[in-house]
Amino acid sequence: QEHAYPADELMPLTCRGRVRGQEPSRGDVDDALGKFSLTLIDTLDTLVVLNKTKEFEEAVKKVIKDVNLDNDIVVSVFETNIRVLGGLLGGHSVAIMLKEKGEYMQWYNGELLHMAKELGYKLLPAFNTTSGLPYPRVNLKFGVRHPEARTGTETDTCTACAGTLILEFAALSRFTGTSIFEEYARKALDFIWEKRQRSSNLVGVTINIHTGDWVRKDSGVGAGIDSYYEYLLKAYVLLGDDSFLERFNTHYDAIMRYISQPPLLLDVHIHKPMLNARTWMDSLLAFFPGLQVLKGDIRPAIETHEMLYQVIKKHNFLPEAFTTDFRVHWAQHPLRPEFAESTYFLYKATGDPYYLEVGKTLIENLNKYARVPCGFAAMKDVRTGSHEDRMDSFFLAEMFKYLYLLFADKEDMIFDIEDYIFTTEAHLLPLWLSTTNQTISKKNTTTEYTELDDSNFDWTCPNTQILFPNDPMFAQSIREPLKNVVDKSCPRGISRAEESLGSGPKPPLRARDFMASNPEHLEILKKMGVSLIHLKDGRVQLVQHAVQAASSLDAEDGLRFMQEMIELSSQQQKEQQLPPRAVQIVSHPFFGRVVLTAGPAQFGMDLSKHKAGTRGFVATIKPYNGCSEITNPEAVKEKIALMQRGQCMFAEKARNIQKAGAIGGIVIDDNEGSSSDTAPLFQMAGDGKNTDDITIPMLFLFNKEGNIILDAIREYEAVEVLLSDKAKDRATIFKGKMIPNYIIDSNLEMENMDQKVSENDSHKQNSEEATSASQDVGAVSEEPEEGENSDVTDPDSLAPAHADSDSVSISNQDSYVPGTDEASAPEPACTQGDHQPQEQKPETESNSKVNWDNKVQPMESILADWNEDIEAFEMMEKDEL
C-alpha cells in the first residue's frame, strides 16, 4: 500500500511498484501482471485470516473503486484464474461471512462477486478450441482471435494450466447460478483425462490444445502438472462428485507406482514409466506432501517433507530445482509457499510439535535472509544469498497465511477454517457450495476407470484419531532414517551415460528392492562391480570392487547401492526383533513331540496374541513359490499352505494363499542345507505397503526344518501342524480330542517320566548356563525311537529373528535368555544343556532329513511313548475337572 499501490507487485529492493511495460520484460513471468492491482486482490482473504478485519474492509473498498478489468493486456489464463478470480471469490467468501456475523462489511452487496463474474466472462474466449482446452493466454479487452488481441496463435499449454480451473469456475457458477463456467472447466478436465497414457495412467507436462497430442511426454508432480492432481481431489471435496475422486485415485496409484521413489519424486516418461526423465526435482513438488495428507497417505508425505526440509537446512531455502544428490540445479528461490503449505497440513494431521519447529525455521530464515527495508525479496541465488527485486503476490497470499495458521490457536481465528477448502493459491472457498446451484449432472461420461487395490480408496480425508491413536512418535519414527539423507548424499543415482544414447536401461537397483534370487538383480550387481557370496547359514555377503564395474558411472552406482545397503542393515538391526515361533507336528505318529523353530513375520496374525495358535493339515501349493494366483485352491482351502522362498515378496505370497482360502502359511527356505542350527532366524518383513489386509499367520522355516515336514508328508500324507508362539504341551494340544485307542496304563513308566520331567526342570532353571551351553538350537530329534524323550526344540531359547523381505539376510547374533516361567514346560528341551539319556544317539551333522523308514521301535521305547500319552491325558482330565 505504501510503496507499490496500485501496481500489481512490490519491488522490495527499489521500494516501488512493478508496472508491466515500465520495467524490463521478464518473459512469461510477467503474464501474471494485468494492471489489476494483483497483490491486493490476491491478499484479501489473508487479511481476514490474520484477523485484520478493518484493513480487509478498506482493501475491498479500494478494489471495488480502483480496479479495472477491461485492460488491453495479454495475461495468463492460469495465473489470472488462480490469483485474481480466486482472490475475488475468496474475498467474497469471507466478506459474506463477516457480514453474517453482524459487525463488519454490513454495506457489502456482492461487489467482489460481480467483478469475479465479469472476469470469468473475459476468460471464456480462451476456451474457444475444438478440444475444450483453453488457450494459455487471453487479452482482457479483446479476447483471443480478435485482430488486436495479440494472442490466439499458441498451440500448446501445460496440463496444470488447463486442469487448474474447476474450483474457481465451479465456485463462480455456484455463487452466481450461471453454469457455463463450471461446464467449460469440466470439459477441459474431461479431455485431459481421456488423453492420459492408458498403460501408465500418467499425463504429460505439455499438450496440444487442438489435437490433444502430448508435446512433452515426461510426467511428475512438479511444475506443469502439480495443481492438476490437486484440483481433482479438491474438486471431489468441494463439489462432491465421485468421478473426480476416482480419477485422482487412478492417477495417484500411478504416481506411487512410478514417480514416488521415497523420499524422492522423480519425473518419468509416460510411455516408459520405469525410465526416469531427469535427474533433478523442482521446488513446486513441495506441495505434494500436503496433498497426500488430504488423501490420507501420511507415511510418504512425512518422508518427502523431511527430505525437503533437509535441503532447506542445507541451503536456507528450497532451490528452484535440485539434483537427486541434493546439489543446486537452479539457484533461485522466489519465496515459494508450497513447503510451508505441506508443513501446515502435516501439523494438522499429526499434531507433532516438530512441524512447529520447522515453521519456526522458515520464519527465522525469511527474516534473516529475505527481509529488506520495503518487504521481502526473492533469492537470486540461495548459495550466495543474493537478492532479486521481486516479491510475488503469492508470498502474501499463501506464505503468510499458512505460517500464521500453523501457529494460530482456535481462539485466534474469528471463523472456523475447517468450513473452507484452500485453492492452489490458498484462497478460501466455503464447503457449502457443494449443495448450492447444482446445475451440472454428476453422471460420469468418461471411459471406465482402472480397477485398483481397495487400499487405494481407504482414506479420502484423514481421521487423525484413527491414523495416530495416542502415538506422538509416529511421524518421528518415519523421519528418523532420513535425518541425514542430504548430508550423506547417497540416494539412488539416475544419471547414466546410456540414457544419452537412448538405450533406455532400467534405473540402478535400490537396496530395499534387491532380491538375491533374482537373476536380473544379480546382473545389475555384476555391472556395478558388486559380488555376491552365499554363506553356509543362508545369508549373502556383498562386496564391491570398483575396478570390476562396467564404467565409472556404474562404479558410482555400486558405491551408492552399498551405502544404501549398509544404512538399510543398520536400520533393520535397530528395529524391534520379534521372538521366534513354533511349528509343532501334532498328527500321528508325532503327537506334538516334534517342534520346529520358525521365523516370525511382521505382518499377518500375531501369534503372541492368539495363544491357541492356528492348527490345520498342511498342503503344498501350486505354483510352489506362491508368487501368482494359486492353481490348486481346492487342496489349500482351510489348510496351512507350504511354499518355497524366493521370486517375490513374502507379503505377496501371503496374499495369494489367503485368497485361495488357506488358514496359515509356512515359507521354506530355498537355500539347500540351511538350518536354524547354524543361522539366526529370519524375520519376514512386509513389502513397504499396508499389510493390514493379511490376517493369516505366516512362519519361516529353514531348508532343513522344512524338509522334515515335506518328508513326513511323503510318508504319512496327512500331516497336521500347530502354528503358535511357542511349543504347547500335549495335554493342551489334545484337549477335547479323541484319545487314541492304543494308549494303556503304565504307572511304572509314569513315575519314571515324572522323575525325568523334574530333572529337566531343575536343569532349565539355570537359564544363563543353559543358554551359553546351547549349540544345537532348533534341532529336532530324527531318531525318537532310541530314547524315552524326543529331542524337542524349545522355541523360546532361540536367537531373535531379524527382518528380511526375501532379499538380503542381516545377521543378529544376540542371545535370548528364556524367562523362568518358560522353564517349567512339560516337554523340556534337551538342547539347553540338559543331560541327554545315555541310550539316545545324538543327531549327526550330515543327517539333514528324517528317514521315517527303517524304524523298528523296541518295546521300551513304545512303553515310554504310551507313558507320555497317558500322562498327557491325565493332565487333560484334571484341566477338564
PDB file of N, CA and C in Angstrom, residues 399-432:
ATOM      1  N   MET A 399       2.139 -17.742   1.693  1.00  0.00           N
ATOM      2  CA  MET A 399       3.154 -17.943   2.731  1.00  0.00           C
ATOM      3  C   MET A 399       2.706 -17.375   4.071  1.00  0.00           C
ATOM      4  N   PHE A 400       2.244 -16.144   4.087  1.00  0.00           N
ATOM      5  CA  PHE A 400       1.789 -15.536   5.335  1.00  0.00           C
ATOM      6  C   PHE A 400       0.614 -16.311   5.919  1.00  0.00           C
ATOM      7  N   LYS A 401      -0.269 -16.747   5.048  1.00  0.00           N
ATOM      8  CA  LYS A 401      -1.480 -17.430   5.510  1.00  0.00           C
ATOM      9  C   LYS A 401      -1.144 -18.758   6.186  1.00  0.00           C
ATOM     10  N   TYR A 402      -0.339 -19.574   5.516  1.00  0.00           N
ATOM     11  CA  TYR A 402      -0.025 -20.893   6.048  1.00  0.00           C
ATOM     12  C   TYR A 402       0.834 -20.806   7.314  1.00  0.00           C
ATOM     13  N   LEU A 403       1.775 -19.893   7.351  1.00  0.00           N
ATOM     14  CA  LEU A 403       2.611 -19.774   8.545  1.00  0.00           C
ATOM     15  C   LEU A 403       1.796 -19.274   9.735  1.00  0.00           C
ATOM     16  N   TYR A 404       0.873 -18.346   9.486  1.00  0.00           N
ATOM     17  CA  TYR A 404       0.026 -17.871  10.576  1.00  0.00           C
ATOM     18  C   TYR A 404      -0.868 -19.002  11.092  1.00  0.00           C
ATOM     19  N   LEU A 405      -1.479 -19.749  10.154  1.00  0.00           N
ATOM     20  CA  LEU A 405      -2.365 -20.837  10.553  1.00  0.00           C
ATOM     21  C   LEU A 405      -1.612 -21.941  11.281  1.00  0.00           C
ATOM     22  N   LEU A 406      -0.350 -22.135  10.926  1.00  0.00           N
ATOM     23  CA  LEU A 406       0.459 -23.162  11.582  1.00  0.00           C
ATOM     24  C   LEU A 406       0.555 -22.912  13.085  1.00  0.00           C
ATOM     25  N   PHE A 407       0.713 -21.652  13.474  1.00  0.00           N
ATOM     26  CA  PHE A 407       0.919 -21.311  14.881  1.00  0.00           C
ATOM     27  C   PHE A 407      -0.346 -20.816  15.580  1.00  0.00           C
ATOM     28  N   ALA A 408      -1.402 -20.546  14.830  1.00  0.00           N
ATOM     29  CA  ALA A 408      -2.606 -19.969  15.420  1.00  0.00           C
ATOM     30  C   ALA A 408      -3.388 -21.008  16.212  1.00  0.00           C
ATOM     31  N   ASP A 409      -3.875 -20.609  17.361  1.00  0.00           N
ATOM     32  CA  ASP A 409      -4.806 -21.429  18.116  1.00  0.00           C
ATOM     33  C   ASP A 409      -6.225 -21.145  17.631  1.00  0.00           C
ATOM     34  N   LYS A 410      -7.129 -22.017  18.002  1.00  0.00           N
ATOM     35  CA  LYS A 410      -8.501 -21.869  17.523  1.00  0.00           C
ATOM     36  C   LYS A 410      -9.108 -20.532  17.948  1.00  0.00           C
ATOM     37  N   GLU A 411      -8.750 -20.094  19.152  1.00  0.00           N
ATOM     38  CA  GLU A 411      -9.303 -18.826  19.641  1.00  0.00           C
ATOM     39  C   GLU A 411      -8.707 -17.614  18.928  1.00  0.00           C
ATOM     40  N   ASP A 412      -7.604 -17.817  18.195  1.00  0.00           N
ATOM     41  CA  ASP A 412      -7.027 -16.711  17.432  1.00  0.00           C
ATOM     42  C   ASP A 412      -7.788 -16.427  16.146  1.00  0.00           C
ATOM     43  N   MET A 413      -8.638 -17.365  15.745  1.00  0.00           N
ATOM     44  CA  MET A 413      -9.375 -17.230  14.489  1.00  0.00           C
ATOM     45  C   MET A 413     -10.771 -16.672  14.752  1.00  0.00           C
ATOM     46  N   ILE A 414     -11.213 -15.808  13.860  1.00  0.00           N
ATOM     47  CA  ILE A 414     -12.559 -15.243  14.015  1.00  0.00           C
ATOM     48  C   ILE A 414     -13.598 -16.064  13.251  1.00  0.00           C
ATOM     49  N   PHE A 415     -13.148 -17.133  12.578  1.00  0.00           N
ATOM     50  CA  PHE A 415     -14.076 -18.041  11.903  1.00  0.00           C
ATOM     51  C   PHE A 415     -13.431 -19.420  11.888  1.00  0.00           C
ATOM     52  N   ASP A 416     -14.224 -20.419  11.546  1.00  0.00           N
ATOM     53  CA  ASP A 416     -13.739 -21.799  11.540  1.00  0.00           C
ATOM     54  C   ASP A 416     -13.130 -22.111  10.182  1.00  0.00           C
ATOM     55  N   ILE A 417     -11.810 -22.284  10.147  1.00  0.00           N
ATOM     56  CA  ILE A 417     -11.116 -22.537   8.890  1.00  0.00           C
ATOM     57  C   ILE A 417     -11.511 -23.876   8.286  1.00  0.00           C
ATOM     58  N   GLU A 418     -12.048 -24.774   9.131  1.00  0.00           N
ATOM     59  CA  GLU A 418     -12.443 -26.099   8.640  1.00  0.00           C
ATOM     60  C   GLU A 418     -13.673 -26.044   7.744  1.00  0.00           C
ATOM     61  N   ASP A 419     -14.355 -24.905   7.701  1.00  0.00           N
ATOM     62  CA  ASP A 419     -15.526 -24.759   6.841  1.00  0.00           C
ATOM     63  C   ASP A 419     -15.153 -24.396   5.408  1.00  0.00           C
ATOM     64  N   TYR A 420     -13.853 -24.312   5.123  1.00  0.00           N
ATOM     65  CA  TYR A 420     -13.398 -23.857   3.806  1.00  0.00           C
ATOM     66  C   TYR A 420     -12.364 -24.834   3.250  1.00  0.00           C
ATOM     67  N   ILE A 421     -12.230 -24.810   1.949  1.00  0.00           N
ATOM     68  CA  ILE A 421     -11.159 -25.542   1.288  1.00  0.00           C
ATOM     69  C   ILE A 421     -10.219 -24.531   0.643  1.00  0.00           C
ATOM     70  N   PHE A 422      -8.929 -24.844   0.635  1.00  0.00           N
ATOM     71  CA  PHE A 422      -7.939 -23.959   0.041  1.00  0.00           C
ATOM     72  C   PHE A 422      -7.796 -24.253  -1.452  1.00  0.00           C
ATOM     73  N   THR A 423      -7.815 -23.209  -2.267  1.00  0.00           N
ATOM     74  CA  THR A 423      -7.442 -23.384  -3.664  1.00  0.00           C
ATOM     75  C   THR A 423      -5.925 -23.510  -3.746  1.00  0.00           C
ATOM     76  N   THR A 424      -5.403 -23.678  -4.939  1.00  0.00           N
ATOM     77  CA  THR A 424      -3.958 -23.808  -5.079  1.00  0.00           C
ATOM     78  C   THR A 424      -3.235 -22.515  -4.726  1.00  0.00           C
ATOM     79  N   GLU A 425      -3.949 -21.392  -4.702  1.00  0.00           N
ATOM     80  CA  GLU A 425      -3.386 -20.110  -4.293  1.00  0.00           C
ATOM     81  C   GLU A 425      -3.777 -19.789  -2.854  1.00  0.00           C
ATOM     82  N   ALA A 426      -4.304 -20.796  -2.150  1.00  0.00           N
ATOM     83  CA  ALA A 426      -4.707 -20.687  -0.739  1.00  0.00           C
ATOM     84  C   ALA A 426      -5.889 -19.751  -0.536  1.00  0.00           C
ATOM     85  N   HIS A 427      -6.707 -19.560  -1.551  1.00  0.00           N
ATOM     86  CA  HIS A 427      -7.937 -18.792  -1.362  1.00  0.00           C
ATOM     87  C   HIS A 427      -9.013 -19.688  -0.769  1.00  0.00           C
ATOM     88  N   LEU A 428      -9.903 -19.089  -0.013  1.00  0.00           N
ATOM     89  CA  LEU A 428     -10.889 -19.835   0.762  1.00  0.00           C
ATOM     90  C   LEU A 428     -12.222 -19.916   0.025  1.00  0.00           C
ATOM     91  N   LEU A 429     -12.675 -21.142  -0.206  1.00  0.00           N
ATOM     92  CA  LEU A 429     -13.986 -21.374  -0.803  1.00  0.00           C
ATOM     93  C   LEU A 429     -14.815 -22.198   0.187  1.00  0.00           C
ATOM     94  N   PRO A 430     -16.041 -21.775   0.488  1.00  0.00           N
ATOM     95  CA  PRO A 430     -16.843 -22.466   1.511  1.00  0.00           C
ATOM     96  C   PRO A 430     -17.321 -23.829   1.024  1.00  0.00           C
ATOM     97  N   LEU A 431     -17.303 -24.808   1.924  1.00  0.00           N
ATOM     98  CA  LEU A 431     -17.697 -26.157   1.562  1.00  0.00           C
ATOM     99  C   LEU A 431     -19.193 -26.272   1.275  1.00  0.00           C
ATOM    100  N   TRP A 432     -19.991 -25.284   1.731  1.00  0.00           N
ATOM    101  CA  TRP A 432     -21.423 -25.383   1.466  1.00  0.00           C
ATOM    102  C   TRP A 432     -21.753 -25.188  -0.016  1.00  0.00           C
TER     103      TRP A 432
END
